[in-house]
Short mmCIF file of C-alpha atoms in Angstrom, two decimals:
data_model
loop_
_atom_site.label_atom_id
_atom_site.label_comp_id
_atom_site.label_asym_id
_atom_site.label_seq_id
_atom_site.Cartn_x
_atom_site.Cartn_y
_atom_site.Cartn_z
CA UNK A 1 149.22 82.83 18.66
CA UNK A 2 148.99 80.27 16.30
CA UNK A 3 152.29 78.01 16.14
CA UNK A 4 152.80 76.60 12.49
CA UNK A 5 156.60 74.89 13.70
CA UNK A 6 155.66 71.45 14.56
CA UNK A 7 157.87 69.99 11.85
CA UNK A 8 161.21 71.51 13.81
CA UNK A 9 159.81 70.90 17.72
CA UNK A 10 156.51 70.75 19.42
CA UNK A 11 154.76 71.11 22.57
CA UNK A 12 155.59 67.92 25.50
CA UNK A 13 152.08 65.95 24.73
CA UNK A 14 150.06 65.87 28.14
CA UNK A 15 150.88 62.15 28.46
CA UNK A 16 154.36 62.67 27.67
CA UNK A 17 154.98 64.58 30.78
CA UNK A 18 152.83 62.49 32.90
CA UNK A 19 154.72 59.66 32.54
CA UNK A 20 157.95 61.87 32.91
CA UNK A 21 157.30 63.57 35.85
CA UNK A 22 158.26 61.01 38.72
CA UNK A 23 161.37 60.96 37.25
CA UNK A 24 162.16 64.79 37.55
CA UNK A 25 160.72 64.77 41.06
CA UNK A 26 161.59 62.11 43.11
CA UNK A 27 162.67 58.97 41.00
CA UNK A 28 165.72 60.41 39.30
CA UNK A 29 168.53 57.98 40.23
CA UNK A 30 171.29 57.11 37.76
CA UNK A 31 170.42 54.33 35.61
CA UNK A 32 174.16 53.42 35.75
CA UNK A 33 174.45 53.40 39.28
CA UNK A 34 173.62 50.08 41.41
CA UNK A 35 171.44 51.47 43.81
CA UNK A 36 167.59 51.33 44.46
CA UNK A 37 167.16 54.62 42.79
CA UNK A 38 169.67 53.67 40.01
CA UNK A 39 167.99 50.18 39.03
CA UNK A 40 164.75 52.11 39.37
CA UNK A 41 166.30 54.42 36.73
CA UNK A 42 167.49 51.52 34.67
CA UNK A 43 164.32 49.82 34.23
CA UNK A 44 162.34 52.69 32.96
CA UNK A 45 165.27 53.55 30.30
CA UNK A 46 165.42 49.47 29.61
CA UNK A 47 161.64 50.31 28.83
CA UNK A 48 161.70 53.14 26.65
CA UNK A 49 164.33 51.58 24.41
CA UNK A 50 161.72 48.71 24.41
CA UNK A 51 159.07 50.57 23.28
CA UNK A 52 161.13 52.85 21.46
CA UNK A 53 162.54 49.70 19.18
CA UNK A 54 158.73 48.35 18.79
CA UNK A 55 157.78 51.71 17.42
CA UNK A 56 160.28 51.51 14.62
CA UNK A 57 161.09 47.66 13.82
CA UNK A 58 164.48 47.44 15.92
CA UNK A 59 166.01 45.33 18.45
CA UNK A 60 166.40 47.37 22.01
CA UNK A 61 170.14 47.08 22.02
CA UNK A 62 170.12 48.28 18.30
CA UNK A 63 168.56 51.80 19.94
CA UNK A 64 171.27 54.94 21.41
CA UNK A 65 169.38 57.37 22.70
CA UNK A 66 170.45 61.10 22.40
CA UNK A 67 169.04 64.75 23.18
CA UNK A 68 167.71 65.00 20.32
CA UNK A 69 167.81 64.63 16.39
CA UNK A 70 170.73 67.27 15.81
CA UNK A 71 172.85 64.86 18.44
CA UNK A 72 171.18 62.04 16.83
CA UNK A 73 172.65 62.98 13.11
CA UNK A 74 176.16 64.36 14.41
CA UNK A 75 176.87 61.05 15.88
CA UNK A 76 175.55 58.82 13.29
CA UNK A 77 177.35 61.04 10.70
CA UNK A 78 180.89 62.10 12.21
CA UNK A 79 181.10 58.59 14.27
CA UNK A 80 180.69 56.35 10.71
CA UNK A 81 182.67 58.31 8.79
CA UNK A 82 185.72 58.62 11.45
CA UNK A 83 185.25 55.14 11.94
CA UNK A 84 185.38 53.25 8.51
CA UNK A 85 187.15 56.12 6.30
CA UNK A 86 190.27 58.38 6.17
CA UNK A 87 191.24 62.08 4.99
CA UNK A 88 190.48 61.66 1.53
CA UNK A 89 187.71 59.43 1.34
CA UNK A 90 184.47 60.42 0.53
CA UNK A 91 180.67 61.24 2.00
CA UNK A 92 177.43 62.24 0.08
CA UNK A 93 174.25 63.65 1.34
CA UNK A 94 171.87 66.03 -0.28
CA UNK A 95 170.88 69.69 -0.17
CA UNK A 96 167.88 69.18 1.53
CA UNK A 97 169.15 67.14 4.80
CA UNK A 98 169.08 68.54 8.03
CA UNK A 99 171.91 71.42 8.63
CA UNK A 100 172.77 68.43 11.87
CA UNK A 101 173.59 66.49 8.87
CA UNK A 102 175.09 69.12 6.26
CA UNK A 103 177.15 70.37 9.25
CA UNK A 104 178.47 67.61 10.15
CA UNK A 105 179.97 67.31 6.90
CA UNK A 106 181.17 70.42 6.72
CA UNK A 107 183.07 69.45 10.03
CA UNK A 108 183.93 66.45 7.88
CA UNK A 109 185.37 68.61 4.83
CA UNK A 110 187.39 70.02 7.63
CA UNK A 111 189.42 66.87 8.52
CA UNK A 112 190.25 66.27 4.90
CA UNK A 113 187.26 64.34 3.40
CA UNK A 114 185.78 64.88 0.21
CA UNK A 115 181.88 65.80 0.61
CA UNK A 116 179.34 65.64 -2.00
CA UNK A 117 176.22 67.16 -1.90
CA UNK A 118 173.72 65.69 -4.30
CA UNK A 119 170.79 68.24 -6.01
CA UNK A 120 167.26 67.19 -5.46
CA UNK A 121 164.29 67.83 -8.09
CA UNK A 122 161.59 70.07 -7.85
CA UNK A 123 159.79 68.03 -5.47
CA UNK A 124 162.85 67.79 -3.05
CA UNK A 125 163.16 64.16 -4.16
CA UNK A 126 166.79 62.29 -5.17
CA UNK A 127 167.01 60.84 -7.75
CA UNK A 128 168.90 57.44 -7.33
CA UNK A 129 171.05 57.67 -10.52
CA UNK A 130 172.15 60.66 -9.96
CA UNK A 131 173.65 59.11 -6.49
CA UNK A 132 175.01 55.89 -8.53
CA UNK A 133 177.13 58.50 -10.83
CA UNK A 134 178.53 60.20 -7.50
CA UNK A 135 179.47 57.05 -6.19
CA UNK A 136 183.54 56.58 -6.22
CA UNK A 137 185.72 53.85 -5.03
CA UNK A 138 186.41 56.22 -1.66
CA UNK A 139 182.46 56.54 -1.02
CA UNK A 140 182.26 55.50 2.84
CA UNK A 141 178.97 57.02 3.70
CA UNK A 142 175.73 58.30 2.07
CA UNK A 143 173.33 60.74 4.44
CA UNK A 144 169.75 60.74 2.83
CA UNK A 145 167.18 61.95 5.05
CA UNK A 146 163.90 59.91 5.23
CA UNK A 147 161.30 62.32 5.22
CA UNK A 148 161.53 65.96 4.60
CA UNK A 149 161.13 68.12 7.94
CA UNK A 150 159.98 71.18 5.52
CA UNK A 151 158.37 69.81 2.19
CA UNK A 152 157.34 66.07 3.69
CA UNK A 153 158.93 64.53 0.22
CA UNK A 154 159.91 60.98 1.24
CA UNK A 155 163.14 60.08 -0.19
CA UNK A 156 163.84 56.68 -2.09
CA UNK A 157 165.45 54.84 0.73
CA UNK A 158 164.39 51.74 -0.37
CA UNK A 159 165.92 52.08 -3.75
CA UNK A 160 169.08 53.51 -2.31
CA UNK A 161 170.37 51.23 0.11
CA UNK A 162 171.09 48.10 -2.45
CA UNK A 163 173.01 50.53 -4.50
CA UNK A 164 175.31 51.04 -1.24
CA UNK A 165 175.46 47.57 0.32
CA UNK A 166 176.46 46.02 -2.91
CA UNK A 167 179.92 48.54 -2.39
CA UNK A 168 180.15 48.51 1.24
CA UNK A 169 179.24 52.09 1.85
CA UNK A 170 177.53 53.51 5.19
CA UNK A 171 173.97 54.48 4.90
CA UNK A 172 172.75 56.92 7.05
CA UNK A 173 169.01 58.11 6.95
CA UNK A 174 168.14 60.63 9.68
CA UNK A 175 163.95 59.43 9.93
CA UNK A 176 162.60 62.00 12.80
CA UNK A 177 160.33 63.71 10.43
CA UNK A 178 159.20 59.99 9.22
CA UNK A 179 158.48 57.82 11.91
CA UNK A 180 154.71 57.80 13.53
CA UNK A 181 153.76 59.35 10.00
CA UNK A 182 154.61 56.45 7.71
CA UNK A 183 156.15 53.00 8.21
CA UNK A 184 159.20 52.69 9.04
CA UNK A 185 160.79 48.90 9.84
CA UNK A 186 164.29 49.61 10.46
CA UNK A 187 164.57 45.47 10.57
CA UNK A 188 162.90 46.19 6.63
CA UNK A 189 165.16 49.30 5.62
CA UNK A 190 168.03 48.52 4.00
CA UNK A 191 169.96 51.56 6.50
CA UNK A 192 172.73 51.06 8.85
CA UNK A 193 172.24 54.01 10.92
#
């Protein structure tokens, strides 16, 4: 079998599970918990948001970790757009994002927002004015993935995010498919989630 998927989920690299192991055998306290095993716990998640923030250009306590990137999007998504808007106001994401993302504002729709979703060209790629004519006064969040998980186009992030900072709007870039292919400096993106 040849497995042509890695875009959506791959195999646990070797090292990956070496380093994982101890903690589903024997070291797998509660990080939360103030015991030996907990603290033990504590440190090695206090680590991996370390490293994880190095990786990307972050601070550790800017870094939430989830199960995954469909958790990842749903609460970046759903938890800005509760948070800063009402029924009524108003996301916009693209056709080509993630269905974590285009779900979630579906789910959105559902609570009486108004949802946008942007075409792309034939390269998958926004273009940024067509974004700056959807923009309304009730715009509270933008989703534009980074990179592509099935074409690879890279979006225009950079251009984007002075558009919606100038206005106060949410930007949201879901950047699985991006990071350890290109650089990405979350301290340098102009993203808030």
């Amino acid at each position: 079998m040849i497995y042509l998927d890695h875009g959506a989920t791959t195999p646990v690299h070797p090292e990956v599970l070496e380093a994982m192991m101890p903690f589903f055998r024997g070291h797998f306290g509660n990080p939360s918990s103030l015991h030996g095993f907990g603290r033990e716990g504590k440190a090695a998640v206090e680590e991996a948001r370390r490293r994880t923030a190095a990786l990307i250009g972050a601070e550790p306590d800017e870094i939430v970790f989830t199960s995954g990137g469909t958790e990842g999007d749903n609460l970046a998504v759903l938890g800005a757009a509760l948070a800063r808007g009402n029924p009524g106001d108003h996301v916009i994401t693209t056709a080509v994002e993630h269905h974590a993302v285009l779900d979630a504002c579906r789910g959105l729709e559902g609570r009486g927002f108004s949802v946008t979703v942007l075409p792309v060209d034939a390269r998958g790629r926004l273009d940024p004015e067509t974004l700056r004519a959807a923009l309304t006064d009730r715009t509270v969040l933008v989703s534009v993935m980074f990179g592509n998980n099935e074409i690879g186009t890279l979006q225009p992030v950079g251009e984007i995010g002075p558009l919606l900072r100038d206005r106060g709007i949410l930007f949201h870039t879901d950047a699985v498919q991006a990071v350890g292919k290109v650089p990405v400096d979350a301290g340098r993106l102009p993203v808030d989630l």
